[in-house]
Structure formats: C-alpha cells, structure tokens
Amino acid sequence: MRVVVSGGAGFIGSHLCRRLLADGHAVLAVDNLVTGRRDNVADLAMHPDFHLLEHDIVQPFDVDGPVDLVLHLASPASPSDFLRIPLEILEVGSTGTRRMLDLAHRKGARFLITSTSEVYGDPLVHPQPETYFGNVDPTGPRSCYDEAKRFGEALTMAYRRMHDVDTVIVRIFNTYGPCMRPDDGRVLSTFIHQALTGQALTVHGDGSQTRSYCFVDDQVEGLLAAARSGGAGPYNVGSTEEYTVREVAELVIEVTGSVSPIVTMPLPAERSGDPQRRQPDLTRTAAECGWQPRVPLAAGLAVMVDAARRELHGA
Ligand code: NAD
Ligand code: UDP
C-alpha cells in the first residue's frame, strides 16, 4: 500500500511510519514539526519508500500518484500546548482534518482519524465505552483540544455520509514510549526526565487521579488493526491497566532506581478540569478489530527509560 501519515514525525506517528515500512508499505509523512521532531524519523531518511513532506496541513496541498490509506494523526496533544497554541490546535482539528478527508476522497483511500479519550471529558461513566457521549467543558482550557477532536469526528462522519469516504475513528487513550519529548509536560515523560536528572517528581494535586497507559507498540498495532478491520468505529485503543498518578510516580522511581523525592504541587492552570478517572472499555475494539494490548506498564516503562537515558547522554 501507499500510505499518507499526517503527523508522521510526531511521537506515535514516527513509530507508525517505521512499522508500515517494515511491513513493506510506502509512506509519505506530512508534518510541520510544530510538536514533532525530525530526529524521530532520522533513521528513516535514507529508506527508499519513506518521504517526509514538511507542510502545515491547514494549508492546501496535494499528493502525486495513488494513495490507499490516509492515517490522520496531526495535532498537538499535550496539555502544555493547550494554552500555548490553542488556535493552531483548533485549526488542525478542523481545517486540517478536512484537508486530509479531501485527500482520501480524491484518491478513493481509506481514512483513519486519531481522536482521543478526551472526547469523554471528565467521564461520569467508568470505564468508558464508545457509546458514552462524554462530559466535556466546551470553554475550559482543554476545550480547544477536546472540541477540535469532537468536531473532527463529526466531520469524518459527514464525509462518510455525504461522500461515501471509507472512514474509521479511533479514540486513543494515554500512550507512552520512546520518542516522547522530555519537555512535553505529559506525566510519564516528565517523571522519567525528573527521575533521571535528580529532580523531584511533581505530582499534581493529591495524585489520586487515574489514567490507563498504553505502550506505543501496542498503540500502533491497534491503529493498524482498526485500519484493517473495515469498520467505522469509533474504536477505543488503549490499555485497561489503570494507575493513580502517585502509583505511577512510585513505579518510575522503582524502574529508574532514582533517589528523587516525590512532591505534590497544585494543579497548573492549563490542567483545570483534569479528568479524575480514565480507562477504556475495549469490548467493541476486541470484537471488531481483534486487538488487545499486551505490554504491561513496568515492561514498557523499562524500554522508555532506556531510550530516555540514551537521549540524555546524547546517543
Ligand atoms: P505529537 O505532538 O508527538 O505528534 C503530532 C504531530 O502532528 C507532530 O509531529 C506535529 O508536528 C504534527 N502536526 C501538528 N499540527 C500540524 C499541522 N498543522 N500540520 C502538519 N503537522 C502537524 O503527538 P502524539 O502523541 O504523537 O499524537 C498523535 C495523535 O494521537 C494526535 O492526533 C493526538 O491527538 C492523538 N492522541 C495521542 C494521545 C497520546 O497519549 N499520545 C492520546 C490521545 C490522542
Ligand atoms: N501530571 C502530574 N505531574 C506532571 C504531569 C502530569 O501529576 O508533572 C498529572 C496530570 O495532572 C494528569 C495526569 O498526570 O492528572 C496525566 O497527565 P498527562 O498530561 O500525561 O495526560 P492527560 O492529562 O492528557 O490525560
């Protein structure tokens, strides 16, 4: 297949490109590097079937030749971006998504959008099935991201209904692994960086809020399973291993062997409305995509810590 991956130089996108190439596909990554890094795909630069087009997908563009699959991942995704670049997030989720849908429509390609567990907001139903409509604050600091993703889902369904585009929506839950930016503000990248550099691990609030953490290799497999399934979704893709933030801090200390202390601090402003609990219900994804996560958190963390150590030492 020839696959176009928007956001292909980002954290999840770069792993996805690598996997697609290993499976024998040709890959065109389109990325403006707003939160991605050229380094993430540096090892692919010489691959004959890989090309990186540095472009903002909000601006018009076209691709020569046939395209079989469009994987639309482009979007800043870290809460630290929500106050910094909210307009860019809204634009890529709306106009950017439309440009990628137009591309899939022109080429007759299947289209996959990476939506998010954030469409459930601070959920009142636990765990969250795809049938839950969510509890989203439409004006809070997270709204630029949550509502852009909800709009992207609606746009995707409109293209499916109006133009017969073969679409699938995936709702990604918290994902971690090598290639996350150490300063992206997300909990695991932050804790690992703090633990490896002798700084205190900064738990927000009392640390009783939970997330369920999916290793990136599992996530990539889940995205490809959803793409292959032929279904429309939405499909939750994430891990059901649920941890409090405090438990995660303790696990990072254990895996790194760090002597850093764990401290608590007030929730930062951009985090107001922080979801208290999050765990995917994977019943539909397992039944329709035949996928389930495999990598336990401690094992995935060990891989991520190794990669973070190498990056710190400039390797
Ligand atoms: P990331 O920031 O590492 O990757 C996103 C990529 O999109 C970056 O390389 C960025 O430069 C690129 N991008 C952003 N705006 C663009 C634009 N206008 N034009 C071209 N490229 C643009 O984030 P990630 O964690 O890899 O997330 C990938 C996707 O998965 C996103 O859509 C995100 O919303 C979704 N997601 C991720 C998580 C997670 O835990 N990582 C959870 C839920 C959803
Ligand atoms: N968090 C924390 N300390 C940090 C960074 C994050 O306690 O240094 C908390 C954050 O408030 C949230 C959880 O960890 O409750 C997960 O944050 P992350 O940004 O990784 O994911 P998201 O909130 O987008 O699900």
mmCIF file of C-alpha atoms and ligand atoms in Angstrom:
data_model
loop_
_atom_site.group_PDB
_atom_site.id
_atom_site.type_symbol
_atom_site.label_atom_id
_atom_site.label_comp_id
_atom_site.label_asym_id
_atom_site.label_seq_id
_atom_site.Cartn_x
_atom_site.Cartn_y
_atom_site.Cartn_z
ATOM 1 C CA MET A 1 0.000 0.000 0.000
ATOM 2 C CA ARG A 2 0.939 3.649 -0.322
ATOM 3 C CA VAL A 3 0.108 5.358 2.972
ATOM 4 C CA VAL A 4 -0.015 9.069 3.841
ATOM 5 C CA VAL A 5 0.598 9.749 7.540
ATOM 6 C CA SER A 6 -0.138 13.267 8.797
ATOM 7 C CA GLY A 7 1.836 13.937 11.977
ATOM 8 C CA GLY A 8 4.338 11.287 10.871
ATOM 9 C CA ALA A 9 7.282 12.984 12.640
ATOM 10 C CA GLY A 10 5.459 13.015 15.974
ATOM 11 C CA PHE A 11 5.659 10.540 18.820
ATOM 12 C CA ILE A 12 3.057 7.954 17.722
ATOM 13 C CA GLY A 13 3.324 8.865 14.016
ATOM 14 C CA SER A 14 7.037 8.075 13.811
ATOM 15 C CA HIS A 15 6.526 4.600 15.331
ATOM 16 C CA LEU A 16 3.654 4.033 12.908
ATOM 17 C CA CYS A 17 5.768 5.022 9.876
ATOM 18 C CA ARG A 18 8.551 2.659 10.981
ATOM 19 C CA ARG A 19 6.086 -0.195 11.352
ATOM 20 C CA LEU A 20 4.417 0.464 7.974
ATOM 21 C CA LEU A 21 7.817 0.452 6.241
ATOM 22 C CA ALA A 22 8.777 -2.782 7.998
ATOM 23 C CA ASP A 23 5.552 -4.306 6.645
ATOM 24 C CA GLY A 24 6.603 -3.347 3.103
ATOM 25 C CA HIS A 25 4.415 -0.277 2.520
ATOM 26 C CA ALA A 26 5.464 3.073 1.025
ATOM 27 C CA VAL A 27 4.994 6.019 3.402
ATOM 28 C CA LEU A 28 4.601 9.755 2.870
ATOM 29 C CA ALA A 29 4.731 11.574 6.216
ATOM 30 C CA VAL A 30 3.312 15.124 6.230
ATOM 31 C CA ASP A 31 4.319 17.198 9.235
ATOM 32 C CA ASN A 32 5.026 20.857 10.038
ATOM 33 C CA LEU A 33 7.147 19.868 13.059
ATOM 34 C CA VAL A 34 5.154 22.125 15.434
ATOM 35 C CA THR A 35 5.404 19.435 18.125
ATOM 36 C CA GLY A 36 7.166 16.711 16.126
ATOM 37 C CA ARG A 37 10.887 16.275 15.623
ATOM 38 C CA ARG A 38 12.905 15.483 12.519
ATOM 39 C CA ASP A 39 15.067 13.309 14.798
ATOM 40 C CA ASN A 40 12.102 10.972 15.353
ATOM 41 C CA VAL A 41 12.357 9.844 11.724
ATOM 42 C CA ALA A 42 16.084 10.488 11.142
ATOM 43 C CA ASP A 43 16.719 6.731 10.853
ATOM 44 C CA LEU A 44 14.148 6.529 8.015
ATOM 45 C CA ALA A 45 15.611 9.369 5.937
ATOM 46 C CA MET A 46 17.541 7.044 3.605
ATOM 47 C CA HIS A 47 14.731 4.482 3.270
ATOM 48 C CA PRO A 48 13.716 4.383 -0.422
ATOM 49 C CA ASP A 49 9.996 4.098 0.436
ATOM 50 C CA PHE A 50 9.892 6.919 3.003
ATOM 51 C CA HIS A 51 9.401 10.606 2.329
ATOM 52 C CA LEU A 52 8.830 13.457 4.761
ATOM 53 C CA LEU A 53 6.927 16.455 3.406
ATOM 54 C CA GLU A 54 7.384 19.413 5.744
ATOM 55 C CA HIS A 55 3.999 21.127 5.424
ATOM 56 C CA ASP A 56 1.209 22.602 7.542
ATOM 57 C CA ILE A 57 -1.870 20.524 6.631
ATOM 58 C CA VAL A 58 -4.120 23.508 7.353
ATOM 59 C CA GLN A 59 -2.728 24.904 4.068
ATOM 60 C CA PRO A 60 -3.820 23.302 0.759
ATOM 61 C CA PHE A 61 -1.662 20.506 -0.622
ATOM 62 C CA ASP A 62 -1.848 17.511 -2.928
ATOM 63 C CA VAL A 63 -0.041 14.245 -3.340
ATOM 64 C CA ASP A 64 1.012 12.817 -6.700
ATOM 65 C CA GLY A 65 0.035 9.259 -7.567
ATOM 66 C CA PRO A 66 -2.231 6.743 -5.883
ATOM 67 C CA VAL A 67 -2.902 6.614 -2.131
ATOM 68 C CA ASP A 68 -4.513 3.582 -0.459
ATOM 69 C CA LEU A 69 -4.682 4.712 3.150
ATOM 70 C CA VAL A 70 -4.665 8.088 4.917
ATOM 71 C CA LEU A 71 -3.728 7.994 8.606
ATOM 72 C CA HIS A 72 -4.512 11.394 10.124
ATOM 73 C CA LEU A 73 -2.537 11.943 13.338
ATOM 74 C CA ALA A 74 -1.500 15.593 13.008
ATOM 75 C CA SER A 75 -2.433 17.563 16.128
ATOM 76 C CA PRO A 76 -0.573 18.819 19.173
ATOM 77 C CA ALA A 77 -1.768 16.597 22.004
ATOM 78 C CA SER A 78 -0.123 17.652 25.243
ATOM 79 C CA PRO A 79 -1.961 19.773 27.857
ATOM 80 C CA SER A 80 1.105 22.039 27.912
ATOM 81 C CA ASP A 81 0.185 23.006 24.302
ATOM 82 C CA PHE A 82 -3.410 23.908 25.171
ATOM 83 C CA LEU A 83 -2.606 27.419 26.484
ATOM 84 C CA ARG A 84 0.422 27.904 24.189
ATOM 85 C CA ILE A 85 -1.111 27.182 20.744
ATOM 86 C CA PRO A 86 -4.907 26.758 21.110
ATOM 87 C CA LEU A 87 -5.718 28.340 17.735
ATOM 88 C CA GLU A 88 -3.312 26.024 15.893
ATOM 89 C CA ILE A 89 -4.946 23.060 17.662
ATOM 90 C CA LEU A 90 -8.438 24.185 16.618
ATOM 91 C CA GLU A 91 -7.281 24.809 13.044
ATOM 92 C CA VAL A 92 -5.548 21.481 12.552
ATOM 93 C CA GLY A 93 -8.514 19.645 14.098
ATOM 94 C CA SER A 94 -10.981 21.386 11.782
ATOM 95 C CA THR A 95 -9.455 22.667 8.503
ATOM 96 C CA GLY A 96 -6.513 20.261 8.749
ATOM 97 C CA THR A 97 -8.850 17.285 9.196
ATOM 98 C CA ARG A 98 -10.935 18.491 6.244
ATOM 99 C CA ARG A 99 -7.848 18.677 4.004
ATOM 100 C CA MET A 100 -6.925 15.096 4.913
ATOM 101 C CA LEU A 101 -10.508 13.921 4.315
ATOM 102 C CA ASP A 102 -10.484 15.694 0.925
ATOM 103 C CA LEU A 103 -7.252 13.879 0.062
ATOM 104 C CA ALA A 104 -8.798 10.500 0.973
ATOM 105 C CA HIS A 105 -11.919 11.399 -1.042
ATOM 106 C CA ARG A 106 -9.908 12.418 -4.151
ATOM 107 C CA LYS A 107 -7.771 9.277 -4.002
ATOM 108 C CA GLY A 108 -10.508 6.802 -3.017
ATOM 109 C CA ALA A 109 -8.407 5.897 0.049
ATOM 110 C CA ARG A 110 -9.498 4.590 3.439
ATOM 111 C CA PHE A 111 -9.232 7.312 6.108
ATOM 112 C CA LEU A 112 -8.372 6.868 9.794
ATOM 113 C CA ILE A 113 -8.568 9.740 12.280
ATOM 114 C CA THR A 114 -6.849 9.564 15.659
ATOM 115 C CA SER A 115 -9.385 11.027 18.040
ATOM 116 C CA THR A 116 -8.926 10.836 21.787
ATOM 117 C CA SER A 117 -10.281 9.686 25.129
ATOM 118 C CA GLU A 118 -10.634 13.451 25.767
ATOM 119 C CA VAL A 119 -13.934 13.300 23.848
ATOM 120 C CA TYR A 120 -15.271 11.715 27.065
ATOM 121 C CA GLY A 121 -14.060 14.754 29.067
ATOM 122 C CA ASP A 122 -14.101 14.175 32.835
ATOM 123 C CA PRO A 123 -16.147 10.996 32.461
ATOM 124 C CA LEU A 124 -19.180 10.176 34.578
ATOM 125 C CA VAL A 125 -19.197 6.597 33.251
ATOM 126 C CA HIS A 126 -16.340 4.233 34.074
ATOM 127 C CA PRO A 127 -14.779 2.507 32.194
ATOM 128 C CA GLN A 128 -15.692 4.442 29.047
ATOM 129 C CA PRO A 129 -17.445 2.589 26.179
ATOM 130 C CA GLU A 130 -17.635 4.225 22.742
ATOM 131 C CA THR A 131 -21.388 4.698 23.275
ATOM 132 C CA TYR A 132 -20.738 7.206 26.096
ATOM 133 C CA PHE A 133 -21.231 10.800 24.827
ATOM 134 C CA GLY A 134 -18.926 12.371 27.402
ATOM 135 C CA ASN A 135 -18.791 15.193 29.924
ATOM 136 C CA VAL A 136 -16.805 17.921 28.167
ATOM 137 C CA ASP A 137 -16.397 21.549 29.271
ATOM 138 C CA PRO A 138 -16.773 23.490 25.987
ATOM 139 C CA THR A 139 -14.981 26.642 27.225
ATOM 140 C CA GLY A 140 -12.281 25.456 29.662
ATOM 141 C CA PRO A 141 -8.538 25.366 28.820
ATOM 142 C CA ARG A 142 -8.789 21.826 27.409
ATOM 143 C CA SER A 143 -11.723 22.760 25.150
ATOM 144 C CA CYS A 144 -9.510 23.740 22.171
ATOM 145 C CA TYR A 145 -8.334 20.129 22.001
ATOM 146 C CA ASP A 146 -11.440 18.262 23.147
ATOM 147 C CA GLU A 147 -13.840 20.175 20.916
ATOM 148 C CA ALA A 148 -11.468 20.120 17.914
ATOM 149 C CA LYS A 149 -11.362 16.335 18.201
ATOM 150 C CA ARG A 150 -15.143 16.089 18.594
ATOM 151 C CA PHE A 151 -15.532 18.323 15.531
ATOM 152 C CA GLY A 152 -13.035 16.118 13.662
ATOM 153 C CA GLU A 153 -15.164 13.067 14.447
ATOM 154 C CA ALA A 154 -18.316 14.841 13.224
ATOM 155 C CA LEU A 155 -16.522 15.956 10.039
ATOM 156 C CA THR A 156 -15.337 12.399 9.437
ATOM 157 C CA MET A 157 -18.886 11.061 9.758
ATOM 158 C CA ALA A 158 -20.198 13.793 7.432
ATOM 159 C CA TYR A 159 -17.674 12.787 4.738
ATOM 160 C CA ARG A 160 -18.676 9.172 5.228
ATOM 161 C CA ARG A 161 -22.381 10.003 4.853
ATOM 162 C CA MET A 162 -22.137 12.669 2.136
ATOM 163 C CA HIS A 163 -19.200 11.430 0.043
ATOM 164 C CA ASP A 164 -19.011 7.699 0.846
ATOM 165 C CA VAL A 165 -15.438 8.033 2.104
ATOM 166 C CA ASP A 166 -14.352 4.800 3.802
ATOM 167 C CA THR A 167 -13.594 6.158 7.289
ATOM 168 C CA VAL A 168 -12.695 4.885 10.730
ATOM 169 C CA ILE A 169 -12.456 6.788 14.009
ATOM 170 C CA VAL A 170 -10.015 5.646 16.692
ATOM 171 C CA ARG A 171 -10.089 7.133 20.194
ATOM 172 C CA ILE A 172 -6.579 6.869 21.587
ATOM 173 C CA PHE A 173 -6.094 6.641 25.358
ATOM 174 C CA ASN A 174 -2.880 7.768 27.119
ATOM 175 C CA THR A 175 0.066 6.313 25.231
ATOM 176 C CA TYR A 176 3.757 6.342 26.162
ATOM 177 C CA GLY A 177 7.122 5.141 24.871
ATOM 178 C CA PRO A 178 10.378 6.274 23.236
ATOM 179 C CA CYS A 179 10.284 9.478 21.113
ATOM 180 C CA MET A 180 8.081 11.446 23.521
ATOM 181 C CA ARG A 181 9.604 14.890 24.061
ATOM 182 C CA PRO A 182 11.173 15.043 27.562
ATOM 183 C CA ASP A 183 9.647 18.525 27.995
ATOM 184 C CA ASP A 184 6.157 17.777 26.620
ATOM 185 C CA GLY A 185 4.626 18.062 30.097
ATOM 186 C CA ARG A 186 2.953 14.661 29.988
ATOM 187 C CA VAL A 187 3.185 12.651 33.134
ATOM 188 C CA LEU A 188 5.477 9.755 32.153
ATOM 189 C CA SER A 189 7.947 11.768 30.064
ATOM 190 C CA THR A 190 8.106 14.373 32.858
ATOM 191 C CA PHE A 191 8.531 11.865 35.705
ATOM 192 C CA ILE A 192 11.201 9.888 33.829
ATOM 193 C CA HIS A 193 13.148 13.055 32.984
ATOM 194 C CA GLN A 194 12.869 14.232 36.589
ATOM 195 C CA ALA A 195 13.937 10.841 37.958
ATOM 196 C CA LEU A 196 16.960 10.600 35.638
ATOM 197 C CA THR A 197 18.157 14.146 36.336
ATOM 198 C CA GLY A 198 17.804 14.008 40.127
ATOM 199 C CA GLN A 199 14.822 16.378 40.288
ATOM 200 C CA ALA A 200 11.724 15.874 42.430
ATOM 201 C CA LEU A 201 8.781 14.132 40.726
ATOM 202 C CA THR A 202 5.940 16.684 40.620
ATOM 203 C CA VAL A 203 2.587 15.056 41.409
ATOM 204 C CA HIS A 204 -0.342 17.397 40.667
ATOM 205 C CA GLY A 205 -2.998 17.599 43.369
ATOM 206 C CA ASP A 206 -3.170 14.597 45.681
ATOM 207 C CA GLY A 207 -2.169 12.201 42.873
ATOM 208 C CA SER A 208 -5.328 10.103 43.209
ATOM 209 C CA GLN A 209 -6.437 10.813 39.605
ATOM 210 C CA THR A 210 -6.030 7.806 37.319
ATOM 211 C CA ARG A 211 -5.007 7.075 33.762
ATOM 212 C CA SER A 212 -4.533 3.800 31.872
ATOM 213 C CA TYR A 213 -1.219 3.716 29.996
ATOM 214 C CA CYS A 214 -0.720 2.013 26.634
ATOM 215 C CA PHE A 215 2.753 1.215 25.272
ATOM 216 C CA VAL A 216 3.325 2.734 21.833
ATOM 217 C CA ASP A 217 3.963 -0.619 20.079
ATOM 218 C CA ASP A 218 0.538 -1.794 21.256
ATOM 219 C CA GLN A 219 -0.980 1.507 20.133
ATOM 220 C CA VAL A 220 0.500 1.181 16.626
ATOM 221 C CA GLU A 221 -0.808 -2.379 16.390
ATOM 222 C CA GLY A 222 -4.254 -1.151 17.492
ATOM 223 C CA LEU A 223 -4.316 1.622 14.882
ATOM 224 C CA LEU A 224 -3.379 -0.825 12.128
ATOM 225 C CA ALA A 225 -5.961 -3.352 13.374
ATOM 226 C CA ALA A 226 -8.637 -0.635 13.178
ATOM 227 C CA ALA A 227 -7.438 0.355 9.692
ATOM 228 C CA ARG A 228 -7.591 -3.278 8.548
ATOM 229 C CA SER A 229 -10.939 -4.018 10.209
ATOM 230 C CA GLY A 230 -13.049 -2.315 7.561
ATOM 231 C CA GLY A 231 -15.257 -0.986 10.388
ATOM 232 C CA ALA A 232 -16.160 2.667 11.012
ATOM 233 C CA GLY A 233 -15.701 2.721 14.774
ATOM 234 C CA PRO A 234 -15.366 4.693 16.909
ATOM 235 C CA TYR A 235 -12.900 2.277 18.496
ATOM 236 C CA ASN A 236 -11.169 2.844 21.825
ATOM 237 C CA VAL A 237 -7.475 1.950 21.624
ATOM 238 C CA GLY A 238 -5.566 1.986 24.887
ATOM 239 C CA SER A 239 -4.688 -0.083 27.916
ATOM 240 C CA THR A 240 -7.030 -1.168 30.690
ATOM 241 C CA GLU A 241 -4.189 -1.137 33.289
ATOM 242 C CA GLU A 242 -5.364 1.781 35.440
ATOM 243 C CA TYR A 243 -2.973 3.546 37.858
ATOM 244 C CA THR A 244 -3.180 6.609 40.083
ATOM 245 C CA VAL A 245 -0.621 9.322 39.306
ATOM 246 C CA ARG A 246 1.029 8.667 42.664
ATOM 247 C CA GLU A 247 1.392 4.950 41.868
ATOM 248 C CA VAL A 248 2.961 5.877 38.557
ATOM 249 C CA ALA A 249 5.464 8.175 40.287
ATOM 250 C CA GLU A 250 6.444 5.309 42.607
ATOM 251 C CA LEU A 251 6.800 2.918 39.654
ATOM 252 C CA VAL A 252 9.062 5.386 37.799
ATOM 253 C CA ILE A 253 11.280 5.665 40.900
ATOM 254 C CA GLU A 254 11.474 1.863 41.062
ATOM 255 C CA VAL A 255 12.232 1.330 37.348
ATOM 256 C CA THR A 256 14.868 4.112 37.178
ATOM 257 C CA GLY A 257 16.434 3.306 40.576
ATOM 258 C CA SER A 258 16.323 7.057 41.244
ATOM 259 C CA VAL A 259 16.587 8.616 44.704
ATOM 260 C CA SER A 260 14.474 11.646 43.647
ATOM 261 C CA PRO A 261 11.724 12.576 46.110
ATOM 262 C CA ILE A 262 8.048 12.700 45.129
ATOM 263 C CA VAL A 263 6.442 16.077 45.863
ATOM 264 C CA THR A 264 2.910 17.372 45.389
ATOM 265 C CA MET A 265 2.004 20.708 43.786
ATOM 266 C CA PRO A 266 -1.247 22.481 42.891
ATOM 267 C CA LEU A 267 -2.809 21.603 39.552
ATOM 268 C CA PRO A 268 -1.388 24.017 36.891
ATOM 269 C CA ALA A 269 -3.883 26.425 35.237
ATOM 270 C CA GLU A 270 -3.918 24.607 31.888
ATOM 271 C CA ARG A 271 -4.956 21.461 33.765
ATOM 272 C CA SER A 272 -8.175 22.797 35.251
ATOM 273 C CA GLY A 273 -10.926 20.280 34.547
ATOM 274 C CA ASP A 274 -8.337 17.469 34.809
ATOM 275 C CA PRO A 275 -10.223 14.166 34.275
ATOM 276 C CA GLN A 276 -10.330 12.231 37.544
ATOM 277 C CA ARG A 277 -10.543 8.699 36.154
ATOM 278 C CA ARG A 278 -9.911 7.195 32.749
ATOM 279 C CA GLN A 279 -9.999 3.647 31.455
ATOM 280 C CA PRO A 280 -11.166 2.353 28.074
ATOM 281 C CA ASP A 281 -13.837 -0.284 27.633
ATOM 282 C CA LEU A 282 -12.256 -2.396 24.884
ATOM 283 C CA THR A 283 -15.194 -4.734 24.193
ATOM 284 C CA ARG A 284 -16.025 -3.276 20.771
ATOM 285 C CA THR A 285 -12.391 -2.978 19.646
ATOM 286 C CA ALA A 286 -11.640 -6.569 20.644
ATOM 287 C CA ALA A 287 -14.735 -7.880 18.854
ATOM 288 C CA GLU A 288 -14.483 -5.840 15.634
ATOM 289 C CA CYS A 289 -10.713 -5.303 15.280
ATOM 290 C CA GLY A 290 -9.409 -8.414 17.068
ATOM 291 C CA TRP A 291 -6.957 -6.279 19.043
ATOM 292 C CA GLN A 292 -5.951 -6.063 22.662
ATOM 293 C CA PRO A 293 -2.925 -4.530 24.404
ATOM 294 C CA ARG A 294 -0.109 -6.837 25.513
ATOM 295 C CA VAL A 295 2.707 -4.839 27.147
ATOM 296 C CA PRO A 296 2.452 -4.340 30.946
ATOM 297 C CA LEU A 297 3.320 -0.838 32.221
ATOM 298 C CA ALA A 298 6.510 -1.894 34.054
ATOM 299 C CA ALA A 299 7.889 -3.573 30.900
ATOM 300 C CA GLY A 300 7.058 -0.626 28.636
ATOM 301 C CA LEU A 301 8.492 1.816 31.158
ATOM 302 C CA ALA A 302 11.795 -0.069 31.185
ATOM 303 C CA VAL A 303 12.072 0.393 27.400
ATOM 304 C CA MET A 304 11.158 4.082 27.640
ATOM 305 C CA VAL A 305 13.641 4.692 30.466
ATOM 306 C CA ASP A 306 16.446 3.068 28.412
ATOM 307 C CA ALA A 307 15.638 5.343 25.474
ATOM 308 C CA ALA A 308 15.451 8.427 27.722
ATOM 309 C CA ARG A 309 18.862 7.562 29.239
ATOM 310 C CA ARG A 310 20.401 7.270 25.765
ATOM 311 C CA GLU A 311 18.840 10.589 24.699
ATOM 312 C CA LEU A 312 20.110 12.332 27.850
ATOM 313 C CA HIS A 313 23.616 11.121 27.106
ATOM 314 C CA GLY A 314 23.367 12.326 23.509
ATOM 315 C CA ALA A 315 23.400 8.836 21.976
HETATM 316 P P1 NAD B 1 2.798 14.594 18.733
HETATM 317 O O1 NAD B 1 2.636 16.035 19.077
HETATM 318 O O2 NAD B 1 4.080 13.927 19.084
HETATM 319 O O3 NAD B 1 2.513 14.341 17.200
HETATM 320 C C1 NAD B 1 1.634 15.138 16.439
HETATM 321 C C2 NAD B 1 2.351 15.506 15.155
HETATM 322 O O4 NAD B 1 1.477 16.327 14.363
HETATM 323 C C3 NAD B 1 3.622 16.326 15.400
HETATM 324 O O5 NAD B 1 4.698 15.771 14.697
HETATM 325 C C4 NAD B 1 3.253 17.717 14.883
HETATM 326 O O6 NAD B 1 4.386 18.424 14.418
HETATM 327 C C5 NAD B 1 2.250 17.379 13.800
HETATM 328 N N1 NAD B 1 1.343 18.485 13.486
HETATM 329 C C6 NAD B 1 0.593 19.214 14.340
HETATM 330 N N2 NAD B 1 -0.087 20.173 13.692
HETATM 331 C C7 NAD B 1 0.233 20.021 12.371
HETATM 332 C C8 NAD B 1 -0.149 20.705 11.194
HETATM 333 N N3 NAD B 1 -0.981 21.745 11.226
HETATM 334 N N4 NAD B 1 0.359 20.272 10.007
HETATM 335 C C9 NAD B 1 1.210 19.219 9.947
HETATM 336 N N5 NAD B 1 1.615 18.544 11.053
HETATM 337 C C10 NAD B 1 1.128 18.937 12.240
HETATM 338 O O7 NAD B 1 1.566 13.846 19.432
HETATM 339 P P2 NAD B 1 1.256 12.291 19.535
HETATM 340 O O8 NAD B 1 1.204 11.957 20.970
HETATM 341 O O9 NAD B 1 2.125 11.503 18.635
HETATM 342 O O10 NAD B 1 -0.244 12.267 18.993
HETATM 343 C C11 NAD B 1 -0.569 11.824 17.692
HETATM 344 C C12 NAD B 1 -2.086 11.825 17.554
HETATM 345 O O11 NAD B 1 -2.675 10.951 18.512
HETATM 346 C C13 NAD B 1 -2.712 13.206 17.777
HETATM 347 O O12 NAD B 1 -3.771 13.385 16.868
HETATM 348 C C14 NAD B 1 -3.243 13.114 19.193
HETATM 349 O O13 NAD B 1 -4.341 13.972 19.385
HETATM 350 C C15 NAD B 1 -3.644 11.647 19.278
HETATM 351 N N6 NAD B 1 -3.648 11.180 20.677
HETATM 352 C C16 NAD B 1 -2.473 10.956 21.341
HETATM 353 C C17 NAD B 1 -2.514 10.528 22.666
HETATM 354 C C18 NAD B 1 -1.250 10.207 23.431
HETATM 355 O O14 NAD B 1 -1.345 9.746 24.589
HETATM 356 N N7 NAD B 1 -0.068 10.412 22.895
HETATM 357 C C19 NAD B 1 -3.746 10.353 23.312
HETATM 358 C C20 NAD B 1 -4.908 10.640 22.609
HETATM 359 C C21 NAD B 1 -4.853 11.029 21.280
HETATM 360 N N1 UDP B 2 0.615 15.092 35.990
HETATM 361 C C1 UDP B 2 1.306 15.227 37.190
HETATM 362 N N2 UDP B 2 2.564 15.749 37.150
HETATM 363 C C2 UDP B 2 3.178 16.129 35.996
HETATM 364 C C3 UDP B 2 2.474 15.970 34.776
HETATM 365 C C4 UDP B 2 1.183 15.453 34.811
HETATM 366 O O1 UDP B 2 0.793 14.894 38.252
HETATM 367 O O2 UDP B 2 4.336 16.609 36.054
HETATM 368 C C5 UDP B 2 -0.762 14.559 36.018
HETATM 369 C C6 UDP B 2 -1.774 15.421 35.291
HETATM 370 O O3 UDP B 2 -2.276 16.465 36.136
HETATM 371 C C7 UDP B 2 -2.850 14.402 34.930
HETATM 372 C C8 UDP B 2 -2.057 13.104 34.729
HETATM 373 O O4 UDP B 2 -0.788 13.324 35.338
HETATM 374 O O5 UDP B 2 -3.730 14.221 36.008
HETATM 375 C C9 UDP B 2 -1.851 12.712 33.280
HETATM 376 O O6 UDP B 2 -1.301 13.820 32.580
HETATM 377 P P1 UDP B 2 -0.885 13.694 31.041
HETATM 378 O O7 UDP B 2 -0.573 15.070 30.548
HETATM 379 O O8 UDP B 2 0.164 12.671 30.882
HETATM 380 O O9 UDP B 2 -2.188 13.126 30.331
HETATM 381 P P2 UDP B 2 -3.675 13.741 30.169
HETATM 382 O O10 UDP B 2 -3.962 14.638 31.315
HETATM 383 O O11 UDP B 2 -3.696 14.457 28.860
HETATM 384 O O12 UDP B 2 -4.528 12.527 30.163
#
